Every structure is written in C-alpha cells, then in structure tokens.
JSON list of C-alpha atoms in Angstrom, two decimals:
[
{"chain": "A", "resi": 1, "resn": "MET", "atom": "CA", "xyz": [3.45, -3.90, -10.79]},
{"chain": "A", "resi": 2, "resn": "LYS", "atom": "CA", "xyz": [6.42, -1.53, -10.48]},
{"chain": "A", "resi": 3, "resn": "LYS", "atom": "CA", "xyz": [7.47, -2.39, -14.03]},
{"chain": "A", "resi": 4, "resn": "THR", "atom": "CA", "xyz": [4.00, -1.56, -15.36]},
{"chain": "A", "resi": 5, "resn": "ALA", "atom": "CA", "xyz": [3.92, 1.77, -13.51]},
{"chain": "A", "resi": 6, "resn": "PHE", "atom": "CA", "xyz": [7.37, 2.66, -14.84]},
{"chain": "A", "resi": 7, "resn": "ILE", "atom": "CA", "xyz": [6.40, 1.86, -18.43]},
{"chain": "A", "resi": 8, "resn": "PHE", "atom": "CA", "xyz": [3.16, 3.82, -18.06]},
{"chain": "A", "resi": 9, "resn": "ALA", "atom": "CA", "xyz": [5.03, 6.84, -16.67]},
{"chain": "A", "resi": 10, "resn": "LEU", "atom": "CA", "xyz": [7.58, 6.62, -19.50]},
{"chain": "A", "resi": 11, "resn": "LEU", "atom": "CA", "xyz": [4.86, 6.51, -22.17]},
{"chain": "A", "resi": 12, "resn": "VAL", "atom": "CA", "xyz": [3.01, 9.45, -20.62]},
{"chain": "A", "resi": 13, "resn": "SER", "atom": "CA", "xyz": [6.17, 11.58, -20.47]},
{"chain": "A", "resi": 14, "resn": "LEU", "atom": "CA", "xyz": [7.08, 10.71, -24.06]},
{"chain": "A", "resi": 15, "resn": "SER", "atom": "CA", "xyz": [3.61, 11.69, -25.29]},
{"chain": "A", "resi": 16, "resn": "VAL", "atom": "CA", "xyz": [3.80, 15.02, -23.46]},
{"chain": "A", "resi": 17, "resn": "PHE", "atom": "CA", "xyz": [7.14, 15.89, -25.06]},
{"chain": "A", "resi": 18, "resn": "ALA", "atom": "CA", "xyz": [5.98, 14.66, -28.47]},
{"chain": "A", "resi": 19, "resn": "GLN", "atom": "CA", "xyz": [3.22, 17.30, -28.50]},
{"chain": "A", "resi": 20, "resn": "VAL", "atom": "CA", "xyz": [5.63, 20.21, -28.95]},
{"chain": "A", "resi": 21, "resn": "LYS", "atom": "CA", "xyz": [4.22, 22.55, -31.58]},
{"chain": "A", "resi": 22, "resn": "ASP", "atom": "CA", "xyz": [6.21, 23.26, -34.71]},
{"chain": "A", "resi": 23, "resn": "THR", "atom": "CA", "xyz": [6.65, 27.01, -34.78]},
{"chain": "A", "resi": 24, "resn": "GLU", "atom": "CA", "xyz": [9.11, 29.57, -36.02]},
{"chain": "A", "resi": 25, "resn": "VAL", "atom": "CA", "xyz": [9.91, 33.07, -34.86]},
{"chain": "A", "resi": 26, "resn": "ILE", "atom": "CA", "xyz": [9.66, 35.94, -37.32]},
{"chain": "A", "resi": 27, "resn": "GLU", "atom": "CA", "xyz": [12.10, 38.66, -36.29]},
{"chain": "A", "resi": 28, "resn": "SER", "atom": "CA", "xyz": [12.21, 42.22, -37.47]},
{"chain": "A", "resi": 29, "resn": "GLU", "atom": "CA", "xyz": [14.39, 45.02, -36.18]},
{"chain": "A", "resi": 30, "resn": "ASN", "atom": "CA", "xyz": [11.55, 46.22, -33.92]},
{"chain": "A", "resi": 31, "resn": "TYR", "atom": "CA", "xyz": [9.38, 43.20, -33.08]},
{"chain": "A", "resi": 32, "resn": "SER", "atom": "CA", "xyz": [9.07, 39.42, -33.07]},
{"chain": "A", "resi": 33, "resn": "ILE", "atom": "CA", "xyz": [6.16, 37.03, -33.48]},
{"chain": "A", "resi": 34, "resn": "THR", "atom": "CA", "xyz": [5.93, 33.24, -33.23]},
{"chain": "A", "resi": 35, "resn": "ILE", "atom": "CA", "xyz": [3.98, 31.56, -36.03]},
{"chain": "A", "resi": 36, "resn": "PRO", "atom": "CA", "xyz": [3.12, 27.98, -37.02]},
{"chain": "A", "resi": 37, "resn": "ASN", "atom": "CA", "xyz": [5.88, 26.79, -39.35]},
{"chain": "A", "resi": 38, "resn": "THR", "atom": "CA", "xyz": [3.34, 25.73, -41.98]},
{"chain": "A", "resi": 39, "resn": "TRP", "atom": "CA", "xyz": [2.04, 29.28, -42.39]},
{"chain": "A", "resi": 40, "resn": "LYS", "atom": "CA", "xyz": [3.16, 31.61, -45.14]},
{"chain": "A", "resi": 41, "resn": "THR", "atom": "CA", "xyz": [4.38, 35.19, -44.85]},
{"chain": "A", "resi": 42, "resn": "THR", "atom": "CA", "xyz": [4.57, 38.10, -47.25]},
{"chain": "A", "resi": 43, "resn": "ASN", "atom": "CA", "xyz": [6.12, 41.52, -46.81]},
{"chain": "A", "resi": 44, "resn": "ASP", "atom": "CA", "xyz": [4.51, 44.18, -48.97]},
{"chain": "A", "resi": 45, "resn": "ASP", "atom": "CA", "xyz": [6.37, 47.45, -48.46]},
{"chain": "A", "resi": 46, "resn": "GLY", "atom": "CA", "xyz": [6.79, 46.84, -44.73]},
{"chain": "A", "resi": 47, "resn": "ILE", "atom": "CA", "xyz": [3.30, 45.43, -44.15]},
{"chain": "A", "resi": 48, "resn": "VAL", "atom": "CA", "xyz": [3.71, 41.82, -43.07]},
{"chain": "A", "resi": 49, "resn": "ASN", "atom": "CA", "xyz": [0.94, 39.30, -43.72]},
{"chain": "A", "resi": 50, "resn": "ILE", "atom": "CA", "xyz": [0.97, 35.91, -42.01]},
{"chain": "A", "resi": 51, "resn": "PHE", "atom": "CA", "xyz": [-1.59, 33.29, -43.02]},
{"chain": "A", "resi": 52, "resn": "PRO", "atom": "CA", "xyz": [-2.38, 29.59, -43.11]},
{"chain": "A", "resi": 53, "resn": "THR", "atom": "CA", "xyz": [-1.95, 27.93, -46.49]},
{"chain": "A", "resi": 54, "resn": "ASN", "atom": "CA", "xyz": [-5.74, 27.66, -46.98]},
{"chain": "A", "resi": 55, "resn": "GLN", "atom": "CA", "xyz": [-5.94, 31.48, -46.65]},
{"chain": "A", "resi": 56, "resn": "ILE", "atom": "CA", "xyz": [-9.06, 31.52, -44.46]},
{"chain": "A", "resi": 57, "resn": "GLY", "atom": "CA", "xyz": [-7.67, 34.54, -42.63]},
{"chain": "A", "resi": 58, "resn": "ALA", "atom": "CA", "xyz": [-4.48, 36.41, -41.84]},
{"chain": "A", "resi": 59, "resn": "ILE", "atom": "CA", "xyz": [-2.53, 38.32, -39.28]},
{"chain": "A", "resi": 60, "resn": "THR", "atom": "CA", "xyz": [-1.25, 41.66, -40.54]},
{"chain": "A", "resi": 61, "resn": "ILE", "atom": "CA", "xyz": [1.49, 43.75, -38.92]},
{"chain": "A", "resi": 62, "resn": "SER", "atom": "CA", "xyz": [2.18, 47.38, -39.81]},
{"chain": "A", "resi": 63, "resn": "GLU", "atom": "CA", "xyz": [4.61, 49.72, -38.11]},
{"chain": "A", "resi": 64, "resn": "TYR", "atom": "CA", "xyz": [4.95, 53.46, -38.39]},
{"chain": "A", "resi": 65, "resn": "HIS", "atom": "CA", "xyz": [7.65, 55.71, -37.02]},
{"chain": "A", "resi": 66, "resn": "ASP", "atom": "CA", "xyz": [7.76, 59.52, -36.90]},
{"chain": "A", "resi": 67, "resn": "LEU", "atom": "CA", "xyz": [3.97, 59.51, -37.09]},
{"chain": "A", "resi": 68, "resn": "GLU", "atom": "CA", "xyz": [2.24, 62.58, -35.74]},
{"chain": "A", "resi": 69, "resn": "LEU", "atom": "CA", "xyz": [-0.94, 61.03, -34.33]},
{"chain": "A", "resi": 70, "resn": "PRO", "atom": "CA", "xyz": [-2.14, 62.52, -31.04]},
{"chain": "A", "resi": 71, "resn": "LYS", "atom": "CA", "xyz": [-3.44, 59.95, -28.57]},
{"chain": "A", "resi": 72, "resn": "THR", "atom": "CA", "xyz": [-6.75, 61.81, -28.58]},
{"chain": "A", "resi": 73, "resn": "GLU", "atom": "CA", "xyz": [-7.15, 60.84, -32.25]},
{"chain": "A", "resi": 74, "resn": "THR", "atom": "CA", "xyz": [-5.97, 57.21, -32.08]},
{"chain": "A", "resi": 75, "resn": "LYS", "atom": "CA", "xyz": [-9.39, 55.68, -31.45]},
{"chain": "A", "resi": 76, "resn": "LYS", "atom": "CA", "xyz": [-10.85, 57.63, -34.38]},
{"chain": "A", "resi": 77, "resn": "PHE", "atom": "CA", "xyz": [-7.96, 56.39, -36.51]},
{"chain": "A", "resi": 78, "resn": "ILE", "atom": "CA", "xyz": [-8.68, 52.76, -35.55]},
{"chain": "A", "resi": 79, "resn": "LEU", "atom": "CA", "xyz": [-12.39, 53.11, -36.39]},
{"chain": "A", "resi": 80, "resn": "ALA", "atom": "CA", "xyz": [-11.47, 54.71, -39.71]},
{"chain": "A", "resi": 81, "resn": "LEU", "atom": "CA", "xyz": [-9.39, 51.63, -40.61]},
{"chain": "A", "resi": 82, "resn": "TYR", "atom": "CA", "xyz": [-12.66, 49.69, -40.82]},
{"chain": "A", "resi": 83, "resn": "ASN", "atom": "CA", "xyz": [-14.98, 52.50, -41.92]},
{"chain": "A", "resi": 84, "resn": "SER", "atom": "CA", "xyz": [-16.75, 51.71, -38.67]},
{"chain": "A", "resi": 85, "resn": "ALA", "atom": "CA", "xyz": [-19.49, 53.92, -37.31]},
{"chain": "A", "resi": 86, "resn": "GLU", "atom": "CA", "xyz": [-19.19, 52.35, -33.84]},
{"chain": "A", "resi": 87, "resn": "ASP", "atom": "CA", "xyz": [-18.60, 54.48, -30.77]},
{"chain": "A", "resi": 88, "resn": "GLU", "atom": "CA", "xyz": [-15.02, 55.04, -29.58]},
{"chain": "A", "resi": 89, "resn": "LYS", "atom": "CA", "xyz": [-16.08, 53.45, -26.27]},
{"chain": "A", "resi": 90, "resn": "ASN", "atom": "CA", "xyz": [-15.91, 50.07, -28.04]},
{"chain": "A", "resi": 91, "resn": "ILE", "atom": "CA", "xyz": [-12.13, 50.39, -28.22]},
{"chain": "A", "resi": 92, "resn": "LYS", "atom": "CA", "xyz": [-10.42, 49.34, -25.00]},
{"chain": "A", "resi": 93, "resn": "SER", "atom": "CA", "xyz": [-7.24, 51.13, -24.05]},
{"chain": "A", "resi": 94, "resn": "GLY", "atom": "CA", "xyz": [-4.71, 50.96, -21.29]},
{"chain": "A", "resi": 95, "resn": "SER", "atom": "CA", "xyz": [-1.06, 51.05, -20.40]},
{"chain": "A", "resi": 96, "resn": "GLY", "atom": "CA", "xyz": [0.97, 48.38, -22.09]},
{"chain": "A", "resi": 97, "resn": "LYS", "atom": "CA", "xyz": [4.51, 47.18, -21.69]},
{"chain": "A", "resi": 98, "resn": "LYS", "atom": "CA", "xyz": [7.57, 49.32, -22.37]},
{"chain": "A", "resi": 99, "resn": "GLY", "atom": "CA", "xyz": [5.61, 52.57, -22.08]},
{"chain": "A", "resi": 100, "resn": "PHE", "atom": "CA", "xyz": [3.25, 51.88, -24.97]},
{"chain": "A", "resi": 101, "resn": "THR", "atom": "CA", "xyz": [-0.45, 52.67, -24.80]},
{"chain": "A", "resi": 102, "resn": "GLU", "atom": "CA", "xyz": [-2.32, 49.60, -26.01]},
{"chain": "A", "resi": 103, "resn": "TYR", "atom": "CA", "xyz": [-5.66, 49.70, -27.82]},
{"chain": "A", "resi": 104, "resn": "LEU", "atom": "CA", "xyz": [-7.88, 46.69, -28.56]},
{"chain": "A", "resi": 105, "resn": "TYR", "atom": "CA", "xyz": [-10.75, 46.69, -31.03]},
{"chain": "A", "resi": 106, "resn": "GLU", "atom": "CA", "xyz": [-12.94, 43.75, -32.09]},
{"chain": "A", "resi": 107, "resn": "TYR", "atom": "CA", "xyz": [-15.12, 44.16, -35.14]},
{"chain": "A", "resi": 108, "resn": "PHE", "atom": "CA", "xyz": [-17.35, 41.96, -37.29]},
{"chain": "A", "resi": 109, "resn": "ASP", "atom": "CA", "xyz": [-17.61, 42.97, -40.94]},
{"chain": "A", "resi": 110, "resn": "GLU", "atom": "CA", "xyz": [-21.08, 41.79, -41.96]},
{"chain": "A", "resi": 111, "resn": "LYS", "atom": "CA", "xyz": [-20.52, 42.57, -45.63]},
{"chain": "A", "resi": 112, "resn": "GLU", "atom": "CA", "xyz": [-17.35, 40.45, -45.91]},
{"chain": "A", "resi": 113, "resn": "ASN", "atom": "CA", "xyz": [-18.38, 38.00, -43.15]},
{"chain": "A", "resi": 114, "resn": "LEU", "atom": "CA", "xyz": [-15.02, 38.49, -41.37]},
{"chain": "A", "resi": 115, "resn": "PHE", "atom": "CA", "xyz": [-14.02, 38.77, -37.75]},
{"chain": "A", "resi": 116, "resn": "TRP", "atom": "CA", "xyz": [-11.36, 41.41, -37.07]},
{"chain": "A", "resi": 117, "resn": "ILE", "atom": "CA", "xyz": [-9.33, 41.80, -33.89]},
{"chain": "A", "resi": 118, "resn": "THR", "atom": "CA", "xyz": [-6.90, 44.69, -33.83]},
{"chain": "A", "resi": 119, "resn": "LYS", "atom": "CA", "xyz": [-4.27, 45.79, -31.34]},
{"chain": "A", "resi": 120, "resn": "VAL", "atom": "CA", "xyz": [-2.55, 49.12, -31.69]},
{"chain": "A", "resi": 121, "resn": "PHE", "atom": "CA", "xyz": [0.55, 49.99, -29.69]},
{"chain": "A", "resi": 122, "resn": "GLN", "atom": "CA", "xyz": [1.42, 53.69, -29.52]},
{"chain": "A", "resi": 123, "resn": "LYS", "atom": "CA", "xyz": [4.35, 55.44, -27.89]},
{"chain": "A", "resi": 124, "resn": "ASN", "atom": "CA", "xyz": [5.47, 58.93, -28.86]},
{"chain": "A", "resi": 125, "resn": "LYS", "atom": "CA", "xyz": [5.69, 58.84, -32.67]},
{"chain": "A", "resi": 126, "resn": "ASP", "atom": "CA", "xyz": [5.84, 55.02, -32.94]},
{"chain": "A", "resi": 127, "resn": "LEU", "atom": "CA", "xyz": [2.72, 53.05, -33.85]},
{"chain": "A", "resi": 128, "resn": "TYR", "atom": "CA", "xyz": [2.35, 49.29, -34.36]},
{"chain": "A", "resi": 129, "resn": "ILE", "atom": "CA", "xyz": [-0.86, 47.78, -35.71]},
{"chain": "A", "resi": 130, "resn": "ILE", "atom": "CA", "xyz": [-1.42, 44.04, -35.55]},
{"chain": "A", "resi": 131, "resn": "SER", "atom": "CA", "xyz": [-4.72, 42.58, -36.64]},
{"chain": "A", "resi": 132, "resn": "ILE", "atom": "CA", "xyz": [-6.40, 39.25, -37.23]},
{"chain": "A", "resi": 133, "resn": "ASN", "atom": "CA", "xyz": [-9.01, 38.75, -39.89]},
{"chain": "A", "resi": 134, "resn": "CYS", "atom": "CA", "xyz": [-10.73, 35.41, -40.24]},
{"chain": "A", "resi": 135, "resn": "GLN", "atom": "CA", "xyz": [-13.76, 34.17, -42.11]},
{"chain": "A", "resi": 136, "resn": "LYS", "atom": "CA", "xyz": [-16.70, 33.72, -39.74]},
{"chain": "A", "resi": 137, "resn": "LYS", "atom": "CA", "xyz": [-17.23, 30.02, -40.53]},
{"chain": "A", "resi": 138, "resn": "TYR", "atom": "CA", "xyz": [-13.64, 29.23, -39.44]},
{"chain": "A", "resi": 139, "resn": "TRP", "atom": "CA", "xyz": [-13.59, 31.43, -36.33]},
{"chain": "A", "resi": 140, "resn": "ASN", "atom": "CA", "xyz": [-14.01, 28.62, -33.87]},
{"chain": "A", "resi": 141, "resn": "GLY", "atom": "CA", "xyz": [-12.09, 25.73, -32.39]},
{"chain": "A", "resi": 142, "resn": "ASN", "atom": "CA", "xyz": [-8.53, 25.24, -33.54]},
{"chain": "A", "resi": 143, "resn": "TYR", "atom": "CA", "xyz": [-8.28, 28.15, -36.00]},
{"chain": "A", "resi": 144, "resn": "MET", "atom": "CA", "xyz": [-9.41, 30.66, -33.38]},
{"chain": "A", "resi": 145, "resn": "LYS", "atom": "CA", "xyz": [-6.93, 29.19, -30.90]},
{"chain": "A", "resi": 146, "resn": "VAL", "atom": "CA", "xyz": [-3.97, 29.24, -33.30]},
{"chain": "A", "resi": 147, "resn": "PHE", "atom": "CA", "xyz": [-4.74, 32.75, -34.55]},
{"chain": "A", "resi": 148, "resn": "ASN", "atom": "CA", "xyz": [-5.00, 34.04, -30.96]},
{"chain": "A", "resi": 149, "resn": "GLU", "atom": "CA", "xyz": [-1.80, 32.28, -29.84]},
{"chain": "A", "resi": 150, "resn": "THR", "atom": "CA", "xyz": [0.09, 33.76, -32.78]},
{"chain": "A", "resi": 151, "resn": "PHE", "atom": "CA", "xyz": [-1.48, 37.19, -32.22]},
{"chain": "A", "resi": 152, "resn": "ASP", "atom": "CA", "xyz": [-0.58, 37.14, -28.52]},
{"chain": "A", "resi": 153, "resn": "SER", "atom": "CA", "xyz": [3.04, 36.16, -29.24]},
{"chain": "A", "resi": 154, "resn": "PHE", "atom": "CA", "xyz": [3.71, 39.58, -30.84]},
{"chain": "A", "resi": 155, "resn": "LYS", "atom": "CA", "xyz": [6.43, 41.37, -28.86]},
{"chain": "A", "resi": 156, "resn": "ILE", "atom": "CA", "xyz": [7.90, 44.82, -29.40]},
{"chain": "A", "resi": 157, "resn": "LYS", "atom": "CA", "xyz": [11.67, 44.83, -28.86]},
{"chain": "A", "resi": 158, "resn": "LYS", "atom": "CA", "xyz": [12.23, 48.50, -28.03]}
]
C-alpha cells in the first residue's frame, strides 16, 4: 500500500512539473513581455508585433517618448486609434505601477470582425500602447487565455 501511494505521488509530481509552458521573454530597453516560444515577432520601426504562426491575431506594442499629450486628451486619442464613436466613459482609467496612469479600452470592430483590447500607460511625456487584436471566431478558450496571459505579462522597466 505504501509503495503504491509513493508511486502515485511521484507520478503526480512529475506530471505537474512536466506541464511547464515553453515561453521566452522579449526584452527591450524600456519593457519586457513573456510570449509563447512558438510565436513570431516583428519590429517595424519600433512597433513590435507578436503573433501565433497561424496569424489569427496579434499583440502590438508601441512606445513614445517626448510626446506632448495632455492626460485630458488621452481618452480621445485612444478612441481615435479605432475611429470609434464610443463615449470616453467606456475607457477605464486609474493609477498604475511606477507612477503611470493606466487606461483600458475594449472594442469590437464589426467591419473586420476583430476583438481589440488596448492598454495605454502614460507618465509625463512617455506613452506605451499595448493591444490585442484577435478574430472573433478564435476569441475563446485557449487562444483568449494565451493572448491575455501574454498581454498581462507586459512590464515597464522604468
């Protein structure tokens, strides 16, 4: 009986450790993000795109420094990114880490059939925009989970 319990406990612990996800950390001078190691990345003039190989969506990171954007205009700026006519009240904002104001906007583009989730981090003249876009038919189950985990792993270093 003791031998069976020991073997069972050993198998359970091995299966728990075997489920470690294969990820890699993308580091820039100002931020880091953890992505699945099977995903691809591109860097187009400082705009980083991260996406699964089947390209059903992407995470995009943009950073701006020395940007003169008053906080009173930031929500309008976010809505303008999507040509959205929604009310500014649909953008949540609050104090983030390291003195940044954090904005969150969720948008569904009916024309392109895409879900968009955007976070904007603003502090003084620094602005970071990270967004997810994903085709509606894939925005469920595992894809939604992996996109959100990757999105939430974004960390500003400053």
